[in-house]
Coordinates of C-alpha atoms in Angstrom, one line a residue:
M65 CA -6.6 -2.5 6.1
C66 CA -9.1 -5.3 7.0
G67 CA -9.3 -8.4 4.9
I68 CA -12.4 -10.2 3.5
V69 CA -12.8 -13.7 2.2
G70 CA -16.1 -15.5 1.3
A71 CA -16.9 -18.8 -0.4
I72 CA -19.8 -20.7 -1.7
A73 CA -19.1 -24.2 -2.9
Q74 CA -20.1 -27.9 -3.0
R75 CA -17.2 -28.6 -0.6
D76 CA -16.3 -27.5 2.9
V77 CA -15.0 -24.0 2.7
S78 CA -13.6 -23.5 6.3
D79 CA -10.0 -24.3 5.2
I80 CA -10.4 -22.0 2.1
L81 CA -11.5 -19.2 4.3
V82 CA -8.7 -19.5 6.9
E83 CA -6.0 -19.9 4.1
G84 CA -7.4 -16.8 2.5
L85 CA -7.2 -14.8 5.7
K86 CA -3.6 -15.9 6.2
R87 CA -2.8 -14.6 2.7
L88 CA -4.2 -11.2 3.8
E89 CA -2.3 -11.0 7.0
Y90 CA 0.1 -8.6 5.4
R91 CA -2.6 -5.9 5.3
G92 CA -2.4 -5.5 9.1
Y93 CA -5.2 -6.6 11.6
D94 CA -5.9 -7.2 15.3
S95 CA -8.6 -9.9 15.2
A96 CA -10.1 -12.5 13.0
G97 CA -13.3 -14.5 12.6
V98 CA -15.4 -16.8 10.4
A99 CA -19.1 -17.5 10.0
I100 CA -20.2 -20.7 8.2
Y101 CA -23.6 -22.0 7.4
H102 CA -23.8 -25.4 9.1
D103 CA -26.8 -27.6 10.1
N104 CA -29.4 -25.0 9.0
Q105 CA -27.8 -22.2 11.0
I106 CA -24.9 -19.8 10.9
E107 CA -22.1 -20.8 13.4
R108 CA -19.5 -18.1 14.2
I109 CA -16.0 -18.2 15.8
R110 CA -14.0 -15.0 16.4
R111 CA -10.7 -14.4 18.1
A112 CA -8.6 -11.4 19.1
G113 CA -5.1 -11.6 17.8
K114 CA -3.6 -13.6 14.9
V115 CA -5.3 -15.9 12.3
S116 CA -3.4 -18.8 13.9
E117 CA -5.5 -18.4 17.0
L118 CA -8.6 -18.6 14.9
K119 CA -7.3 -21.7 13.2
D120 CA -6.6 -23.3 16.6
A121 CA -10.2 -22.5 17.7
L122 CA -11.5 -24.2 14.6
K123 CA -9.5 -27.3 15.3
E124 CA -11.1 -27.5 18.8
T125 CA -14.6 -26.7 17.4
P126 CA -14.7 -27.7 13.7
I127 CA -17.4 -26.1 11.5
G128 CA -18.1 -27.7 8.2
G129 CA -20.2 -26.1 5.4
G130 CA -20.3 -24.9 1.8
L131 CA -21.1 -21.3 2.5
G132 CA -19.1 -18.9 4.7
I133 CA -17.5 -15.6 5.2
A134 CA -14.3 -14.5 7.1
H135 CA -12.5 -11.4 8.1
T136 CA -9.4 -9.9 9.6
R137 CA -10.1 -6.6 11.4
W138 CA -8.0 -3.5 11.9
A139 CA -9.8 -1.5 14.6
T140 CA -11.3 1.8 13.7
H141 CA -14.5 1.8 15.8
G142 CA -14.3 0.0 19.1
E143 CA -11.4 -1.8 20.8
P144 CA -9.5 -4.7 19.2
N145 CA -11.3 -7.5 21.0
E146 CA -13.3 -10.6 20.3
T147 CA -16.7 -8.7 20.7
N148 CA -15.8 -6.2 18.0
A149 CA -14.3 -8.8 15.7
H150 CA -16.1 -9.6 12.5
P151 CA -18.3 -11.3 11.3
H152 CA -21.2 -9.4 12.9
M153 CA -24.7 -10.8 13.1
S154 CA -28.3 -9.5 13.2
E155 CA -30.6 -11.9 15.1
D156 CA -29.5 -15.5 14.2
N157 CA -29.7 -15.4 10.5
I158 CA -27.7 -12.5 9.0
A159 CA -23.9 -12.5 9.2
I160 CA -21.8 -9.8 7.6
V161 CA -18.2 -8.7 7.1
H162 CA -17.1 -5.2 6.2
N163 CA -14.1 -3.1 5.3
G164 CA -14.3 0.7 5.5
I165 CA -16.1 3.2 7.7
I166 CA -19.8 4.0 7.9
E167 CA -19.8 7.7 8.7
N168 CA -23.5 7.9 9.7
H169 CA -23.4 4.9 12.0
D170 CA -24.4 6.9 15.1
E171 CA -27.6 8.1 13.4
L172 CA -28.4 4.7 12.0
R173 CA -27.7 3.1 15.4
D174 CA -30.3 5.3 17.1
E175 CA -32.9 4.5 14.4
L176 CA -32.3 0.8 14.8
K177 CA -32.4 0.8 18.6
A178 CA -35.7 2.6 18.3
K179 CA -37.0 -0.4 16.3
G180 CA -35.8 -2.8 18.9
Y181 CA -32.5 -3.9 17.6
K182 CA -29.8 -4.7 20.3
F183 CA -26.1 -4.0 19.6
E184 CA -23.4 -6.3 20.9
S185 CA -20.4 -4.4 19.6
D186 CA -19.0 -0.9 19.4
T187 CA -18.4 -1.2 15.6
D188 CA -20.0 0.7 12.8
T189 CA -20.3 -2.6 10.9
E190 CA -23.0 -4.0 13.1
V191 CA -25.2 -1.2 11.9
I192 CA -25.1 -2.7 8.4
A193 CA -26.1 -6.1 9.6
H194 CA -29.2 -4.8 11.4
C195 CA -30.1 -2.5 8.4
L196 CA -30.0 -5.5 6.1
H197 CA -32.1 -7.5 8.5
E198 CA -34.6 -4.7 8.6
A199 CA -34.6 -4.3 4.8
L200 CA -35.5 -8.0 4.4
K201 CA -38.9 -7.2 6.0
E202 CA -39.7 -5.3 2.8
H203 CA -37.7 -7.3 0.2
D204 CA -37.9 -11.0 -0.5
S205 CA -34.5 -10.9 -2.3
L206 CA -31.3 -10.7 -0.3
L207 CA -29.7 -8.8 -3.2
K208 CA -32.5 -6.2 -3.3
A209 CA -32.4 -5.9 0.5
L210 CA -28.6 -5.1 0.3
L211 CA -29.1 -2.6 -2.5
A212 CA -31.7 -0.9 -0.4
T213 CA -29.4 -0.9 2.6
T214 CA -26.5 0.7 0.7
K215 CA -28.8 3.7 0.0
K216 CA -28.8 4.4 3.7
L217 CA -25.0 4.2 4.2
K218 CA -22.7 7.2 4.0
G219 CA -18.9 6.4 3.9
A220 CA -16.8 3.6 2.5
Y221 CA -17.6 0.0 2.4
G222 CA -16.8 -3.4 0.9
T223 CA -19.2 -5.8 2.4
V224 CA -20.2 -9.4 2.1
A225 CA -23.4 -10.9 3.8
I226 CA -25.0 -14.3 4.1
D227 CA -28.5 -15.3 5.3
A228 CA -29.3 -18.6 7.1
T229 CA -32.8 -18.4 5.5
Q230 CA -31.2 -18.2 2.0
P231 CA -28.2 -20.4 2.1
D232 CA -27.7 -20.8 -1.6
K233 CA -26.1 -17.4 -2.1
M234 CA -24.0 -14.6 -0.6
V235 CA -24.3 -10.9 -1.5
V236 CA -21.6 -8.3 -1.8
A237 CA -21.5 -4.5 -2.2
R238 CA -18.6 -2.1 -2.9
S239 CA -18.3 1.6 -2.4
G240 CA -14.7 3.0 -2.0
S241 CA -13.3 -0.3 -0.7
P242 CA -12.2 -2.9 -3.2
L243 CA -13.8 -6.3 -3.6
V244 CA -13.1 -9.1 -6.2
V245 CA -15.2 -12.1 -7.1
G246 CA -13.3 -15.3 -8.1
K247 CA -14.8 -18.0 -10.3
G248 CA -14.2 -21.7 -9.9
I249 CA -16.0 -24.8 -11.2
G250 CA -19.4 -24.9 -9.5
E251 CA -18.1 -22.5 -6.8
Y252 CA -17.5 -18.8 -6.4
F253 CA -15.4 -16.8 -4.0
V254 CA -15.1 -13.2 -2.8
A255 CA -12.2 -11.3 -1.3
S256 CA -10.8 -7.8 -0.7
D257 CA -7.6 -8.9 -2.6
Q258 CA -7.2 -11.5 -5.3
L259 CA -4.1 -12.9 -3.4
A260 CA -6.5 -14.5 -1.0
L261 CA -8.0 -16.6 -3.7
L262 CA -5.1 -17.6 -5.9
P263 CA -4.9 -21.1 -4.5
V264 CA -8.5 -21.8 -5.6
T265 CA -9.0 -19.7 -8.8
R266 CA -7.3 -17.5 -11.3
E267 CA -10.4 -16.0 -12.9
F268 CA -11.5 -12.7 -11.3
L269 CA -14.0 -9.9 -11.7
Y270 CA -13.6 -6.6 -9.8
L271 CA -16.7 -4.8 -8.6
E272 CA -16.9 -1.2 -9.7
E273 CA -17.9 1.7 -7.5
G274 CA -21.5 1.3 -6.2
E275 CA -22.1 -2.1 -7.6
V276 CA -23.8 -5.0 -5.7
A277 CA -23.8 -8.6 -6.6
E278 CA -25.5 -11.9 -5.7
V279 CA -23.0 -14.8 -5.8
R280 CA -24.2 -18.4 -6.1
R281 CA -22.6 -21.8 -6.9
D282 CA -23.8 -21.6 -10.5
G283 CA -23.0 -18.0 -11.2
M284 CA -23.6 -14.4 -10.2
T285 CA -25.9 -11.5 -10.8
L286 CA -24.2 -8.0 -10.9
L287 CA -26.2 -4.8 -10.5
S288 CA -25.2 -1.1 -10.7
S289 CA -26.1 1.3 -7.9
D290 CA -29.3 2.1 -9.8
G291 CA -30.3 -1.6 -9.8
E292 CA -29.5 -2.1 -13.5
L293 CA -28.1 -5.4 -14.7
V294 CA -24.4 -5.2 -15.5
K295 CA -22.6 -7.6 -17.8
R296 CA -18.8 -7.9 -17.4
E297 CA -16.5 -10.8 -18.1
F298 CA -14.1 -12.5 -15.7
E299 CA -10.4 -12.1 -16.4
E300 CA -7.5 -14.4 -15.8
S301 CA -4.8 -13.2 -13.4
D302 CA -1.1 -13.8 -14.0
L303 CA -0.2 -13.0 -10.4
Q304 CA 1.9 -15.8 -8.8
H305 CA 0.5 -17.1 -5.5
D306 CA 3.9 -18.0 -4.3
A307 CA 4.4 -14.3 -3.6
V308 CA 3.1 -15.1 -0.2
D309 CA 5.8 -17.6 0.5
K310 CA 9.0 -16.4 2.3
G311 CA 11.2 -19.0 0.7
K312 CA 14.7 -19.0 2.2
Y313 CA 14.2 -15.6 3.9
R314 CA 13.3 -15.1 7.6
H315 CA 10.8 -12.3 6.8
F316 CA 8.9 -11.1 3.8
M317 CA 10.5 -7.7 4.1
L318 CA 14.0 -9.2 3.7
K319 CA 12.8 -11.3 0.7
E320 CA 11.3 -8.2 -0.9
I321 CA 14.5 -6.1 -0.3
F322 CA 16.5 -8.7 -2.1
E323 CA 14.0 -8.9 -5.0
Q324 CA 14.7 -5.3 -6.0
P325 CA 17.3 -5.9 -8.8
N326 CA 14.7 -8.1 -10.5
V327 CA 11.9 -5.6 -9.8
V328 CA 13.8 -2.8 -11.4
A329 CA 14.5 -4.9 -14.5
E330 CA 10.8 -5.8 -14.7
T331 CA 9.8 -2.2 -14.4
L332 CA 12.2 -1.2 -17.2
E333 CA 11.2 -4.2 -19.4
G334 CA 9.6 -3.0 -22.7
R335 CA 9.8 0.7 -21.6
I336 CA 13.4 1.1 -22.8
V337 CA 13.9 0.0 -26.4
D338 CA 17.2 0.4 -28.2
H339 CA 18.5 2.5 -25.2
Q340 CA 15.6 4.9 -25.5
V341 CA 12.5 5.5 -23.3
Y342 CA 9.4 4.3 -25.1
I343 CA 6.5 6.8 -24.4
E344 CA 3.9 4.7 -26.0
T345 CA 3.8 2.3 -23.1
L346 CA 2.0 5.0 -21.1
G347 CA -0.9 5.0 -23.6
E348 CA -1.6 6.2 -27.2
N349 CA -2.6 9.7 -26.1
A350 CA 0.4 10.1 -23.7
A351 CA 2.7 12.0 -26.0
K352 CA -0.1 14.4 -27.1
I353 CA -1.0 15.1 -23.5
F354 CA 2.7 15.6 -22.4
E355 CA 3.4 18.1 -25.2
Q356 CA 0.8 20.4 -23.7
L357 CA 2.1 20.2 -20.1
D358 CA 3.3 23.3 -18.2
A359 CA 3.1 21.9 -14.7
I360 CA 2.7 18.8 -12.6
Q361 CA 0.9 18.2 -9.4
I362 CA 1.7 15.0 -7.5
I363 CA -0.4 13.6 -4.7
A364 CA 0.6 10.6 -2.4
C365 CA 0.8 9.3 1.1
G366 CA 3.6 7.9 3.3
T367 CA 6.4 6.1 1.3
S368 CA 4.8 7.1 -2.0
Y369 CA 4.9 10.8 -0.9
H370 CA 8.7 10.4 -0.4
A371 CA 9.0 9.0 -3.9
A372 CA 7.1 12.0 -5.2
L373 CA 9.5 14.4 -3.4
V374 CA 12.5 12.8 -5.2
A375 CA 10.6 13.1 -8.5
K376 CA 10.1 16.8 -7.9
Y377 CA 13.9 17.3 -8.0
W378 CA 14.1 15.4 -11.3
I379 CA 11.2 17.2 -13.0
E380 CA 12.3 20.7 -12.0
Q381 CA 15.9 20.0 -12.9
Y382 CA 15.5 18.4 -16.3
L383 CA 12.1 19.7 -17.5
K384 CA 12.3 23.2 -16.0
M385 CA 8.7 22.7 -15.1
P386 CA 6.9 23.5 -11.8
C387 CA 6.2 20.4 -9.8
L388 CA 4.0 20.6 -6.7
V389 CA 3.9 17.7 -4.3
E390 CA 1.3 17.4 -1.5
I391 CA 0.1 14.8 1.0
A392 CA -3.2 13.4 -0.2
S393 CA -5.0 13.8 3.2
E394 CA -4.1 17.6 3.2
Y395 CA -4.9 18.2 -0.5
R396 CA -8.4 16.8 -0.5
Y397 CA -9.6 19.1 2.3
R398 CA -8.4 22.5 1.1
D399 CA -9.1 24.9 -1.7
T400 CA -6.4 24.6 -4.4
A401 CA -5.1 26.8 -7.1
V402 CA -4.5 24.7 -10.3
L403 CA -1.7 25.8 -12.6
P404 CA -2.6 26.0 -16.3
N405 CA -2.0 22.8 -18.3
S406 CA -1.2 20.7 -15.3
L407 CA -0.9 16.9 -15.1
F408 CA -2.4 15.4 -12.0
V409 CA -0.3 12.5 -10.8
T410 CA -1.3 10.1 -8.0
I411 CA 1.1 7.5 -6.6
S412 CA -0.2 4.4 -4.7
Q413 CA 1.0 0.9 -4.3
S414 CA -2.5 -0.6 -4.0
G415 CA -4.4 1.9 -6.1
E416 CA -7.0 2.0 -3.3
T417 CA -5.5 4.4 -0.8
A418 CA -8.5 6.2 0.5
D419 CA -7.1 9.8 0.7
T420 CA -5.3 9.5 -2.6
L421 CA -8.3 8.1 -4.4
A422 CA -10.5 10.9 -3.0
A423 CA -8.0 13.5 -4.1
L424 CA -8.1 12.0 -7.6
K425 CA -11.8 12.2 -7.8
K426 CA -11.7 15.8 -6.5
A427 CA -9.1 16.8 -9.1
K428 CA -11.5 15.7 -11.9
N429 CA -13.6 18.8 -11.4
E430 CA -10.7 21.2 -10.9
G431 CA -9.5 21.8 -14.5
Y432 CA -6.4 19.6 -14.8
L433 CA -5.3 18.7 -18.3
A434 CA -5.2 15.0 -17.5
S435 CA -4.6 12.5 -14.7
L436 CA -2.0 9.7 -14.4
T437 CA -1.5 7.1 -11.7
V438 CA 1.7 5.3 -10.8
C439 CA 0.4 2.1 -9.3
N440 CA 1.3 -1.5 -8.6
S441 CA -2.2 -2.9 -9.0
P442 CA -3.6 -3.0 -12.6
A443 CA -7.2 -3.7 -11.5
S444 CA -7.3 -0.9 -8.9
S445 CA -9.7 2.0 -8.6
M446 CA -7.0 4.6 -9.3
V447 CA -6.1 2.8 -12.6
R448 CA -9.8 2.9 -13.6
E449 CA -10.2 6.5 -12.6
S450 CA -7.1 7.9 -14.3
D451 CA -6.6 8.9 -18.0
L452 CA -3.1 7.4 -18.0
T453 CA -1.4 4.6 -16.0
L454 CA 2.2 3.7 -15.3
L455 CA 2.3 0.3 -13.6
T456 CA 5.3 -0.3 -11.3
R457 CA 5.5 -4.1 -11.7
A458 CA 6.8 -4.7 -8.2
G459 CA 4.7 -7.8 -7.7
A460 CA 2.9 -8.5 -4.5
E461 CA 4.6 -6.8 -1.5
I462 CA 3.6 -8.6 1.7
G463 CA 5.7 -6.7 4.3
V464 CA 3.8 -3.7 5.6
A465 CA 6.8 -1.5 5.5
S466 CA 7.3 -0.8 1.7
T467 CA 10.6 -1.6 0.1
K468 CA 10.6 -2.9 -3.4
A469 CA 7.4 -1.0 -4.2
F470 CA 9.2 2.3 -3.3
T471 CA 12.1 1.5 -5.5
A472 CA 9.8 0.6 -8.4
Q473 CA 7.9 3.9 -7.9
L474 CA 11.2 5.8 -8.1
V475 CA 12.1 4.0 -11.3
S476 CA 8.7 4.6 -12.8
L477 CA 8.7 8.3 -11.9
L478 CA 12.1 8.7 -13.6
L479 CA 10.7 7.0 -16.7
L480 CA 7.7 9.3 -16.5
M481 CA 10.0 12.4 -16.3
V482 CA 12.0 11.3 -19.4
S483 CA 8.8 10.5 -21.3
I484 CA 7.5 14.0 -20.6
G485 CA 10.9 15.3 -21.6
K486 CA 10.9 13.5 -24.9
A487 CA 7.5 14.8 -25.8
K488 CA 8.7 18.3 -25.1
G489 CA 12.0 17.9 -27.0
M490 CA 14.5 16.7 -24.5
D491 CA 18.0 16.5 -25.7
K492 CA 18.8 13.0 -26.9
A493 CA 22.2 13.1 -25.1
V494 CA 20.4 13.8 -21.8
E495 CA 18.0 10.9 -22.4
K496 CA 20.9 8.6 -23.3
E497 CA 22.7 9.5 -20.0
I498 CA 19.6 8.8 -17.9
V499 CA 18.8 5.5 -19.8
E500 CA 22.4 4.3 -19.2
A501 CA 22.0 5.0 -15.5
L502 CA 18.7 3.0 -15.4
E503 CA 20.2 0.1 -17.3
H504 CA 23.0 -0.1 -14.8
L505 CA 20.7 0.3 -11.8
P506 CA 19.9 -3.4 -11.1
H507 CA 23.7 -4.1 -10.9
E508 CA 24.3 -1.2 -8.5
I509 CA 21.4 -2.3 -6.3
Q510 CA 22.9 -5.8 -6.2
L511 CA 26.3 -4.4 -5.0
S512 CA 24.5 -2.8 -2.1
L513 CA 22.7 -6.0 -1.3
D514 CA 26.0 -7.8 -1.3
Q515 CA 27.0 -5.8 1.7
A516 CA 24.0 -7.0 3.8
D517 CA 26.3 -8.9 6.3
A518 CA 28.3 -5.7 7.0
I519 CA 25.1 -3.7 7.5
E520 CA 23.8 -6.3 9.9
K521 CA 26.9 -5.9 12.0
L522 CA 26.6 -2.1 11.8
S523 CA 23.0 -2.3 13.0
E524 CA 24.1 -3.5 16.5
A525 CA 25.1 0.1 17.3
F526 CA 21.4 1.1 17.1
S527 CA 19.8 -1.7 19.1
E528 CA 19.8 0.1 22.4
K529 CA 19.0 3.6 21.1
H530 CA 15.7 5.4 21.4
H531 CA 16.2 8.1 18.8
T532 CA 17.9 8.5 15.5
L533 CA 18.5 11.4 13.2
F534 CA 18.8 11.1 9.4
L535 CA 20.3 13.8 7.2
G536 CA 20.4 14.3 3.4
R537 CA 20.6 17.1 0.9
G538 CA 18.9 17.6 -2.5
Q539 CA 17.3 14.5 -3.9
Q540 CA 18.7 12.5 -1.0
Y541 CA 16.7 14.4 1.6
P542 CA 13.5 12.5 0.7
I543 CA 15.6 9.3 1.0
A544 CA 16.6 10.3 4.5
M545 CA 12.9 10.8 5.2
E546 CA 12.1 7.4 3.9
A547 CA 14.9 5.9 5.9
A548 CA 13.5 7.5 9.1
L549 CA 10.0 6.2 8.3
K550 CA 11.3 2.7 7.9
L551 CA 13.2 2.7 11.2
K552 CA 10.1 4.0 12.9
E553 CA 7.8 1.6 11.3
I554 CA 9.5 -1.7 12.1
S555 CA 11.8 -1.1 15.1
Y556 CA 9.7 1.5 16.9
I557 CA 12.7 3.7 17.4
H558 CA 11.8 7.4 17.2
A559 CA 13.5 8.8 14.1
E560 CA 13.5 12.1 12.3
A561 CA 14.9 13.3 9.0
Y562 CA 16.1 16.7 8.2
A563 CA 17.6 18.5 5.2
A564 CA 21.2 18.8 6.4
G565 CA 21.3 22.5 5.9
E566 CA 18.6 22.9 8.6
L567 CA 20.9 21.6 11.4
K568 CA 21.6 25.1 12.7
H569 CA 17.9 25.9 12.8
G570 CA 17.1 23.6 15.7
P571 CA 18.1 19.9 15.3
L572 CA 21.6 20.5 16.6
A573 CA 20.1 20.9 20.0
L574 CA 19.3 17.1 19.9
I575 CA 22.9 16.0 19.2
D576 CA 24.7 14.0 21.9
K577 CA 26.5 10.7 22.1
E578 CA 23.2 8.9 22.6
M579 CA 21.7 10.2 19.4
P580 CA 23.0 8.3 16.2
T581 CA 23.1 10.5 13.1
V582 CA 22.8 8.7 9.8
V583 CA 24.0 10.7 6.8
V584 CA 23.4 9.9 3.1
A585 CA 26.4 11.2 1.2
P586 CA 26.6 10.6 -2.5
N587 CA 29.3 12.4 -4.5
D588 CA 27.2 15.1 -6.1
N589 CA 27.2 18.9 -6.2
L590 CA 26.1 19.2 -2.6
L591 CA 28.9 16.9 -1.1
E592 CA 31.1 19.7 0.2
K593 CA 28.1 21.4 1.9
L594 CA 27.2 18.0 3.4
K595 CA 30.7 17.5 4.8
S596 CA 30.4 20.8 6.7
N597 CA 27.1 19.5 8.1
V598 CA 28.9 16.3 9.2
E599 CA 31.5 18.3 10.9
E600 CA 28.8 20.3 12.8
V601 CA 27.5 17.0 14.3
R602 CA 31.0 15.6 15.0
S603 CA 32.2 18.7 16.8
R604 CA 29.2 18.5 19.2
G605 CA 30.0 14.9 20.2
G606 CA 27.5 13.3 17.8
N607 CA 27.9 9.6 16.8
L608 CA 27.9 9.6 13.0
F609 CA 27.1 6.9 10.5
V610 CA 27.9 8.1 7.0
F611 CA 26.8 6.2 4.0
A612 CA 29.1 7.7 1.4
D613 CA 30.2 7.2 -2.2
K614 CA 33.7 5.6 -2.3
S615 CA 35.0 8.8 -4.1
A616 CA 33.5 11.2 -1.5
N617 CA 36.7 11.3 0.5
I618 CA 35.0 11.2 3.9
Q619 CA 37.3 9.6 6.4
A620 CA 36.3 7.4 9.3
S621 CA 37.5 8.8 12.7
N622 CA 36.5 8.9 16.3
G623 CA 32.7 9.4 16.2
I624 CA 32.4 8.8 12.5
T625 CA 31.7 5.4 10.9
V626 CA 31.9 5.5 7.1
F627 CA 30.0 2.9 5.1
P628 CA 31.0 2.8 1.4
V629 CA 28.3 2.8 -1.3
D630 CA 28.8 2.2 -5.0
S631 CA 26.8 4.7 -7.1
Q632 CA 28.2 5.7 -10.4
Y633 CA 25.2 7.8 -11.6
T634 CA 23.9 10.8 -9.7
I635 CA 20.4 10.6 -11.0
T636 CA 19.7 7.0 -9.8
A637 CA 21.7 7.5 -6.5
P638 CA 18.4 7.8 -4.6
M639 CA 17.5 4.2 -5.5
V640 CA 21.0 2.9 -4.6
Y641 CA 21.2 4.6 -1.3
T642 CA 17.7 3.4 -0.4
I643 CA 19.0 -0.2 -0.2
P644 CA 21.4 0.2 2.8
M645 CA 18.8 2.3 4.6
Q646 CA 16.2 -0.5 4.2
L647 CA 18.7 -3.2 5.4
L648 CA 19.7 -1.1 8.4
S649 CA 16.1 -0.7 9.5
Y650 CA 15.5 -4.4 9.0
Y651 CA 18.4 -5.6 11.0
V652 CA 17.8 -3.2 13.8
A653 CA 14.2 -4.5 14.0
V654 CA 15.4 -8.1 14.1
I655 CA 17.8 -7.3 16.9
K656 CA 15.0 -5.6 18.9
G657 CA 12.6 -8.6 18.2
T658 CA 9.7 -6.6 16.7
D659 CA 7.2 -8.0 14.3
V660 CA 9.0 -7.0 11.1
D661 CA 6.4 -7.9 8.5
Q662 CA 3.4 -6.8 10.6
P663 CA 4.4 -3.9 12.8
R664 CA 2.0 -2.8 15.5
N665 CA -0.8 -0.4 14.7
L666 CA -0.1 -0.4 11.0
A667 CA -1.9 -1.7 7.9
K668 CA -0.6 -2.4 4.4
S669 CA -3.4 -0.9 2.4
V670 CA -5.1 2.1 4.0
T671 CA -8.5 2.0 2.5
V672 CA -10.1 4.2 5.1
E673 CA -9.5 7.8 6.0

């Protein structure tokens, strides 16, 4: 979603603000802007388009100052243009940036217009600026005025404001949209993601739900939503800021695809000891909770939802336990029936996904035995809201289309399944077999990566196509779904995925020589069924690309291109087959010339509904 950066220092902060925005570009945006206190007034520059255009504008019209805020906007209310870009202002003294959605903005806008305020934009954010300006008529403290303003707001917000009449501070508020404060020497910073601030500080404090803060050069004051003083220490981050450097790779996405052997090894580190899964890494109460489980409910969105669907196959096969999987945006708005002794599992890369976080909060009142989140961000809201946490250790993922985070989620979910199984008496031979597969997984992923050049050549067959069909069976069906999503996201080719057994129930009508059909074909118990599905497509003139295990005995012929995949273990095959699917989508997008790392209309972290 949108990105926020703020700074108050003894030095010029304009370069810090722009660099912070560049580090948040991965989140997705369509405009950018800064507001800096300079010569006793707030000066503002905004541009539609990329941060580079804002940077060029600042070169033409430099603004120097020690207090400023900046923002990258992803349009929700109002068109993506300069007028709607943040920061927004009220009169000449209040400037504000905001992530989230103010649901009662129409009502507030009418009230403010009646009081004489004029609106320049179509955004919900401008309402906050005018509300804050109005609140300052009753409060001499900017912090108290912001606290009073938050009482009027309904919806989600992470917001930072500055006031030209009080240039020794900035104020921040958080409800449903993350904000972090960074501490320097005689200077402080604010951002929606600590990645933005790593070049200037490694000490961070995350605002909790409903909190507001006043940030100064010499410190900060933190208040609860009730106005009570809150004491909390800053913590040092071990996140590497070079995660936002592409290195030798053309795109972040390609870099992150090639990081996956190391990511898998990191995810397994310390969780497999002496060839056994170590339950205690999930928390001291994990084993006790797992012993009582009779069912699992998993909630996720997008790529994380596909990871959940794979986990459902594992859980029901090995644990013989019902596993329900649902899209978060659907779950949160319907009445649900909770199975007895259920574990509520959320999956999210950022830990701030709005629909998933709302579902987690809803679940707390529905009688679940416990909650667990699979997440890549240790300081996120979902981690704080959940009873148990399984961190994926994927590192910062900059490309909007998820790659290494997906693989790390799959590995983590497999570890979770085995951990629950151990607590409920899983056969040690079964555990040993799964652990062996996991220990070999980094090598098998590397074997797939070694075929990148061949996949790049193969991708040429898709460059002029407008549609693609992906097929899979069993635990590979969600992998086909993820592959279709990747192709859609970054190449803008329309793609669909089907369980291969569904071909006769409609999709065969789509088959012709202009519709490439990609098949995921490991050597498992469904292989013979899948071969029949391949023949159904071939006999109707379809153009097939089959990613098959070397032992699958699927022969290349007219209309069938076979790409060999090394996958020794059935249970980890979803992770192995994911790699060529990611590479295929990447190379097709490169050929088509799309913006691979920042595809149109998409955002990395979806922190609004």
